Short mmCIF file of C-alpha atoms in Angstrom, two decimals:
data_model
loop_
_atom_site.label_atom_id
_atom_site.label_comp_id
_atom_site.label_asym_id
_atom_site.label_seq_id
_atom_site.Cartn_x
_atom_site.Cartn_y
_atom_site.Cartn_z
CA MET U 1 -0.04 -0.01 -0.03
CA ALA U 2 2.95 2.42 0.67
CA PRO U 3 4.27 2.52 -2.97
CA LEU U 4 0.75 3.12 -4.26
CA ALA U 5 0.18 6.01 -1.89
CA LEU U 6 3.59 7.59 -2.85
CA SER U 7 2.91 7.34 -6.59
CA SER U 8 -0.49 8.92 -6.22
CA ARG U 9 0.97 11.67 -4.03
CA MET U 10 3.74 12.39 -6.66
CA MET U 11 1.11 12.44 -9.41
CA ASN U 12 -0.82 15.06 -7.64
CA THR U 13 2.31 17.15 -7.08
CA THR U 14 3.19 16.91 -10.76
CA THR U 15 -0.37 17.90 -11.77
CA ARG U 16 -0.34 20.99 -9.49
CA ALA U 17 3.07 22.04 -10.91
CA ALA U 18 1.87 21.73 -14.46
CA ALA U 19 -1.16 23.73 -13.58
CA ARG U 20 1.01 26.69 -12.31
CA LEU U 21 2.92 26.98 -15.66
CA PRO U 22 1.85 29.61 -18.05
CA ALA U 23 -0.27 28.21 -20.86
CA PRO U 24 0.59 29.00 -24.48
CA ARG U 25 -1.53 31.47 -26.36
CA GLY U 26 -4.72 29.99 -27.80
CA THR U 27 -4.98 27.29 -25.25
CA ALA U 28 -7.10 27.11 -22.10
CA ARG U 29 -5.59 26.70 -18.78
CA LEU U 30 -6.31 23.38 -17.12
CA SER U 31 -7.21 23.88 -13.47
CA PHE U 32 -6.44 21.38 -10.64
CA SER U 33 -10.09 20.37 -10.13
CA SER U 34 -10.69 19.74 -13.86
CA SER U 35 -7.50 17.74 -14.27
CA ARG U 36 -8.32 15.65 -11.29
CA SER U 37 -11.80 14.96 -12.52
CA LEU U 38 -10.37 13.95 -15.93
CA MET U 39 -7.99 11.46 -14.23
CA MET U 40 -10.58 10.00 -11.88
CA GLY U 41 -13.29 9.77 -14.68
CA PRO U 42 -17.03 10.60 -14.42
CA PRO U 43 -18.81 9.85 -11.14
CA VAL U 44 -20.51 6.54 -10.82
CA MET U 45 -24.05 6.57 -9.59
CA PRO U 46 -25.16 3.77 -7.33
CA VAL U 47 -27.46 1.19 -8.74
CA VAL U 48 -30.56 0.63 -6.61
CA PRO U 49 -32.24 -2.72 -7.40
CA LEU U 50 -36.03 -2.41 -8.01
CA ALA U 51 -38.46 -4.61 -6.13
CA PRO U 52 -40.26 -7.17 -8.36
CA VAL U 53 -43.94 -6.56 -9.10
CA VAL U 54 -46.06 -9.54 -8.09
CA ALA U 55 -49.76 -9.73 -9.17
CA SER U 56 -52.02 -11.30 -6.63
CA ARG U 57 -54.92 -13.51 -7.43
CA ARG U 58 -57.28 -10.88 -6.16
CA GLY U 59 -55.78 -8.41 -8.70
CA VAL U 60 -56.19 -10.83 -11.59
CA ALA U 61 -59.79 -11.55 -10.60
CA ALA U 62 -60.52 -7.73 -10.50
CA MET U 63 -58.97 -7.35 -13.88
CA ALA U 64 -61.07 -10.09 -15.37
CA ARG U 65 -64.25 -8.58 -13.85
CA GLN U 66 -63.32 -5.12 -15.35
CA GLY U 67 -63.02 -6.46 -18.77
CA GLY U 68 -59.40 -7.34 -19.41
CA ARG U 69 -56.06 -5.74 -19.22
CA GLY U 70 -57.27 -2.28 -20.62
CA GLY U 71 -59.57 -1.86 -17.53
CA ARG U 72 -62.72 -1.13 -19.63
CA GLY U 73 -65.77 -2.13 -17.57
CA ARG U 74 -68.91 -3.70 -18.95
CA ASN U 75 -72.01 -1.61 -18.94
CA ASP U 76 -74.41 -4.51 -19.65
CA ASP U 77 -76.68 -6.37 -17.10
CA PHE U 78 -74.92 -9.76 -17.75
CA GLU U 79 -73.24 -11.63 -14.94
CA GLU U 80 -70.38 -14.03 -15.51
CA GLN U 81 -69.43 -16.92 -13.34
CA VAL U 82 -66.39 -19.15 -14.00
CA VAL U 83 -67.42 -22.86 -13.33
CA GLN U 84 -64.07 -24.50 -14.24
CA VAL U 85 -60.56 -23.61 -15.10
CA GLN U 86 -58.56 -26.65 -16.18
CA ARG U 87 -55.00 -27.26 -17.22
CA VAL U 88 -54.62 -28.90 -20.64
CA THR U 89 -51.55 -30.11 -22.54
CA LYS U 90 -51.00 -30.39 -26.30
CA VAL U 91 -48.32 -32.71 -27.61
CA CYS U 92 -46.09 -31.03 -30.21
CA LYS U 93 -42.89 -32.00 -32.01
CA GLY U 94 -40.71 -29.76 -29.65
CA GLY U 95 -42.52 -31.00 -26.53
CA ASN U 96 -45.73 -30.56 -24.57
CA THR U 97 -47.43 -27.09 -24.65
CA LEU U 98 -49.34 -26.10 -21.59
CA SER U 99 -52.41 -24.02 -21.76
CA PHE U 100 -55.60 -23.33 -19.71
CA ARG U 101 -59.22 -24.06 -20.55
CA ALA U 102 -61.96 -21.99 -18.97
CA THR U 103 -65.69 -22.72 -18.87
CA VAL U 104 -67.81 -19.60 -18.07
CA VAL U 105 -71.58 -19.19 -17.75
CA VAL U 106 -73.17 -15.77 -18.68
CA GLY U 107 -76.65 -14.74 -17.90
CA ASN U 108 -78.82 -11.60 -16.99
CA ARG U 109 -81.32 -13.39 -14.59
CA LYS U 110 -84.06 -12.35 -17.06
CA GLY U 111 -84.30 -15.23 -19.47
CA SER U 112 -80.97 -15.03 -21.33
CA VAL U 113 -78.13 -17.51 -20.60
CA GLY U 114 -75.09 -18.91 -22.42
CA VAL U 115 -72.08 -21.19 -21.90
CA GLY U 116 -68.67 -20.47 -23.35
CA VAL U 117 -65.44 -22.49 -23.50
CA ALA U 118 -61.99 -21.08 -24.55
CA LYS U 119 -58.31 -21.94 -24.24
CA ALA U 120 -55.25 -19.61 -23.82
CA LYS U 121 -51.83 -19.69 -22.22
CA GLU U 122 -52.99 -17.43 -19.43
CA VAL U 123 -56.06 -17.89 -17.17
CA VAL U 124 -57.29 -14.17 -17.58
CA VAL U 125 -57.09 -14.45 -21.45
CA ALA U 126 -58.96 -17.74 -21.43
CA VAL U 127 -61.73 -16.35 -19.23
CA GLU U 128 -62.11 -13.33 -21.44
CA LYS U 129 -62.43 -15.39 -24.64
CA ALA U 130 -64.95 -17.71 -22.89
CA ILE U 131 -67.01 -14.72 -21.86
CA ARG U 132 -67.14 -13.49 -25.40
CA ARG U 133 -68.06 -16.83 -26.84
CA ALA U 134 -70.76 -17.29 -24.28
CA LYS U 135 -72.30 -13.94 -25.18
CA LYS U 136 -72.33 -14.98 -28.83
CA ASP U 137 -74.27 -18.17 -28.01
CA LEU U 138 -77.03 -16.68 -25.82
CA ILE U 139 -80.51 -18.29 -25.79
CA ARG U 140 -83.82 -17.03 -24.59
CA VAL U 141 -85.71 -19.33 -22.21
CA PRO U 142 -89.32 -19.08 -20.89
CA ILE U 143 -89.89 -18.42 -17.19
CA THR U 144 -93.24 -18.89 -15.43
CA ARG U 145 -94.66 -16.37 -12.96
CA ASN U 146 -93.39 -18.39 -9.96
CA GLY U 147 -89.88 -18.62 -11.63
CA SER U 148 -90.02 -22.15 -12.87
CA VAL U 149 -89.93 -24.02 -16.23
CA PRO U 150 -93.20 -24.45 -18.02
CA HIS U 151 -93.14 -28.29 -18.18
CA GLU U 152 -90.79 -31.19 -17.56
CA THR U 153 -88.16 -31.64 -20.08
CA LYS U 154 -84.89 -33.65 -20.71
CA GLY U 155 -81.56 -32.36 -22.10
CA ARG U 156 -78.79 -34.49 -23.50
CA PHE U 157 -75.23 -33.55 -24.60
CA LYS U 158 -72.87 -36.45 -25.48
CA ALA U 159 -72.70 -38.59 -22.34
CA GLY U 160 -74.40 -35.99 -20.10
CA LYS U 161 -78.18 -36.10 -19.45
CA VAL U 162 -80.23 -33.85 -17.23
CA VAL U 163 -84.05 -33.85 -16.21
CA LEU U 164 -85.67 -30.57 -15.48
CA CYS U 165 -88.90 -30.51 -13.51
CA PRO U 166 -91.23 -27.63 -12.59
CA SER U 167 -91.84 -26.68 -8.98
CA THR U 168 -94.99 -26.79 -7.02
CA PRO U 169 -97.20 -23.68 -6.77
CA GLY U 170 -95.57 -22.85 -3.39
CA GLY U 171 -92.04 -23.08 -4.72
CA PHE U 172 -89.02 -24.95 -3.19
CA GLY U 173 -86.08 -23.03 -4.66
CA VAL U 174 -83.37 -24.18 -7.04
CA VAL U 175 -82.73 -27.83 -6.31
CA ALA U 176 -79.59 -28.64 -8.46
CA GLY U 177 -75.95 -29.00 -8.25
CA GLY U 178 -72.77 -28.36 -10.16
CA SER U 179 -72.75 -26.47 -13.38
CA PRO U 180 -76.59 -26.86 -14.07
CA ARG U 181 -77.35 -24.93 -10.87
CA VAL U 182 -75.25 -22.03 -12.12
CA VAL U 183 -77.03 -22.13 -15.53
CA LEU U 184 -80.43 -22.09 -14.00
CA GLU U 185 -79.65 -19.29 -11.53
CA LEU U 186 -78.10 -17.01 -14.10
CA ALA U 187 -81.02 -17.71 -16.48
CA GLY U 188 -83.38 -16.34 -13.88
CA TYR U 189 -85.12 -19.36 -12.39
CA ARG U 190 -86.05 -19.37 -8.82
CA ASN U 191 -87.93 -22.68 -8.36
CA VAL U 192 -86.88 -25.60 -10.38
CA SER U 193 -85.32 -29.01 -9.86
CA CYS U 194 -82.61 -30.56 -12.01
CA LYS U 195 -81.33 -34.12 -11.90
CA GLN U 196 -78.00 -35.09 -13.56
CA VAL U 197 -77.87 -38.63 -14.96
CA GLY U 198 -75.01 -40.58 -16.42
CA CYS U 199 -72.11 -38.13 -16.30
CA SER U 200 -70.26 -35.81 -13.81
CA ASN U 201 -68.23 -33.70 -16.25
CA VAL U 202 -68.83 -30.02 -15.56
CA LEU U 203 -68.82 -28.85 -19.23
CA THR U 204 -70.96 -31.76 -20.47
CA ASN U 205 -73.69 -31.17 -17.83
CA ALA U 206 -73.74 -27.40 -18.45
CA LYS U 207 -74.28 -28.03 -22.16
CA ALA U 208 -76.90 -30.73 -21.48
CA CYS U 209 -78.84 -28.15 -19.26
CA ILE U 210 -78.59 -25.66 -22.21
CA GLU U 211 -80.02 -28.26 -24.58
CA GLY U 212 -82.84 -29.02 -22.06
CA LEU U 213 -83.69 -25.30 -21.87
CA LYS U 214 -83.77 -25.01 -25.62
CA SER U 215 -86.51 -27.67 -25.84
CA LEU U 216 -88.87 -25.67 -23.57
CA LYS U 217 -92.15 -24.59 -25.09
CA THR U 218 -94.91 -22.19 -24.12
CA PHE U 219 -98.62 -22.02 -25.09
CA GLU U 220 -97.86 -18.86 -27.18
CA GLY U 221 -95.14 -20.59 -29.03
CA VAL U 222 -97.09 -23.84 -29.79
CA ALA U 223 -100.24 -21.80 -30.79
CA LYS U 224 -98.15 -19.83 -33.15
CA GLU U 225 -96.60 -22.84 -34.65
CA ARG U 226 -100.06 -24.33 -35.22
CA GLY U 227 -101.62 -21.15 -36.43
CA ILE U 228 -104.29 -20.97 -33.76
CA SER U 229 -105.04 -18.89 -30.77
CA VAL U 230 -104.06 -19.82 -27.17
CA GLU U 231 -107.81 -20.17 -26.31
CA GLU U 232 -108.24 -22.71 -28.96
CA LEU U 233 -105.16 -24.56 -27.87
CA ILE U 234 -106.26 -24.76 -24.26
CA GLY U 235 -109.79 -25.68 -25.22
CA ASN U 236 -108.55 -28.60 -27.29
#
């Protein structure tokens, strides 16, 4: 350490002596502070590491409710409910590709309901795509005065089968489970029973419930198909 300190001291003495000498005409005098700054180089600013930004699940859910990454809210009366988010894998030449499949039910509780399914590499993107597809496949369903189905019906989709039954005049609420319960509640039914037969798959039962709701008929619809009035239909 001693030779290094001596050399730096001698360098400072030489620089000061050179600074005292008269400078030639047309040249600028080099001060001691400027020469020392040139020797030492520009000042180095300390680097402060930034804290990583971690998105919580609550923030992702709020982003999905607001309408995506842009934060644009929905002004319609439809409600969305995610019934299933499943990891799926696609076998490719370079390896397996992981993605997510979201199943969403959309309804306004006033007779309109739809089911949408979509895949994406991110959960939020898959949910947004499923909501858009569900709104494209909305159906209108009849609802009685006590909030039930007009008559008993059955719905079938692939291996799934559901049986929809109307309620008593007093009503007993929505007696259903799984994805059919979500479909019936978002459609606007308050008193109805649904029985799932043959399959426990979430998507299959939701589609089967939609098919059962499509087969519902009213007196007005049947009378219009036959070309007669409702009074004539009831009288027959």
